[in-house]
Amino acid sequence: GNSVTQMEGPVTLSEEAFLTINCTYTATGYPSLFWYVQYPGEGLQLLLKATKADDKGSNKGFEATYRKETTSFHLEKGSVQVSDSAVYFCALFHPSLGAQKLVFGQGTRLTINP
Amino acid sequence: NAGVMQNPRHLVRRRGQEARLRCSPMKGHSHVYWYRQLPEEGLKFMVYLQKENIIDESGMPKERFSAEFPKEGPSILRIQQVVRGDSAAYFCASSSGQGDEQFFGPGTRLTVL
């Protein structure tokens, strides 16, 4: 079946550090891939997405490239800020008959210290 | 344009009581999804509904849980005879069609005492 595996957290970095959160997936065919962010006490917000191989999603300084050959969608940011502290979820969507669900990784808690 | 609305935001129930969680999708959206997030875990799909129809309930526990999305009014996730293990955040998402982007509500945090 479809599954998503994320880098174990928590991750703690200093402000302006480089961020990578690893995400790999297992799926048949060509799923769409997403990163969601969850700030404390809030729901999930879509951060970025990619719908086909070699696509790069980007938003708010974050980037992720859909790598079919390595089945990966790693999240990166060149210089993190305190306000980036949140939980990040990698997810895939693979529409098939009767299956319209997002499949999420377990989440990675990120803390940025000033 | 209001986003997905869920209420209540926090719900406390004693073991054996019933919990009713409500979700109003975004305007123009007729597809609703419920997900559950257990502490320190990712979201797990529970059920997918369109107006008056359950399309996929493969993630719903076999007993005590039910969901509906009537022609008028919000979608309801009902948990009967709650147990401590039901304590979680329940998120609703909506989309305008199959395969379209899902927009999430703020969630209902259920605590079972």
Coordinates of C-alpha atoms in Angstrom, one line a residue, chain A residues 34 36 38-46 49 87 89 93 95 98-107 109, chain B residues 9 33 35 37 40-45 48 55-56 58 91 97-107 109:
Chain A
F34 CA 2.7 17.6 -0.3
Y36 CA 1.9 20.6 5.3
Q38 CA 1.0 22.7 11.7
Y39 CA 1.6 25.6 14.0
P40 CA 0.8 25.1 17.7
G41 CA -2.9 24.7 18.4
E42 CA -3.8 25.1 14.8
G43 CA -4.9 22.9 11.9
L44 CA -2.8 21.9 8.9
Q45 CA -1.8 24.4 6.2
L46 CA -0.6 23.4 2.8
K49 CA 3.2 20.5 -3.4
V87 CA 5.3 20.4 13.0
F89 CA 4.0 16.7 7.7
F93 CA -2.2 11.6 -2.6
P95 CA -6.3 8.9 -6.5
G98 CA -12.6 4.8 -3.9
A99 CA -9.5 6.2 -2.4
Q100 CA -9.4 9.9 -2.1
K101 CA -7.4 10.1 1.1
L102 CA -4.1 11.8 1.9
V103 CA -1.5 9.5 3.4
F104 CA 0.6 11.3 6.0
G105 CA 4.0 10.7 7.5
Q106 CA 4.3 10.8 11.3
G107 CA 5.4 14.5 11.4
R109 CA 8.6 18.8 15.1
Chain B
R9 CA -12.6 23.3 19.1
Y33 CA -12.8 14.1 4.8
Y35 CA -8.8 12.5 9.8
Q37 CA -4.4 12.6 14.9
E40 CA 2.7 12.7 18.6
E41 CA 1.5 10.9 15.4
G42 CA 0.5 11.9 11.9
L43 CA -3.0 12.2 10.6
K44 CA -4.8 9.0 9.7
F45 CA -7.7 9.0 7.3
Y48 CA -14.6 10.4 2.9
I55 CA -17.8 7.2 -0.3
D56 CA -14.9 5.6 1.6
S58 CA -12.0 2.3 5.2
F91 CA -9.5 17.2 11.6
G97 CA -14.1 17.7 -6.2
Q98 CA -12.5 14.3 -6.3
G99 CA -8.7 14.7 -6.4
D100 CA -8.8 18.4 -5.7
E101 CA -6.8 20.1 -3.0
Q102 CA -8.1 19.4 0.5
F103 CA -8.4 22.4 2.8
F104 CA -8.2 21.6 6.5
G105 CA -10.1 23.0 9.5
P106 CA -8.6 23.9 12.8
G107 CA -9.6 20.6 14.4
R109 CA -9.4 18.3 20.3

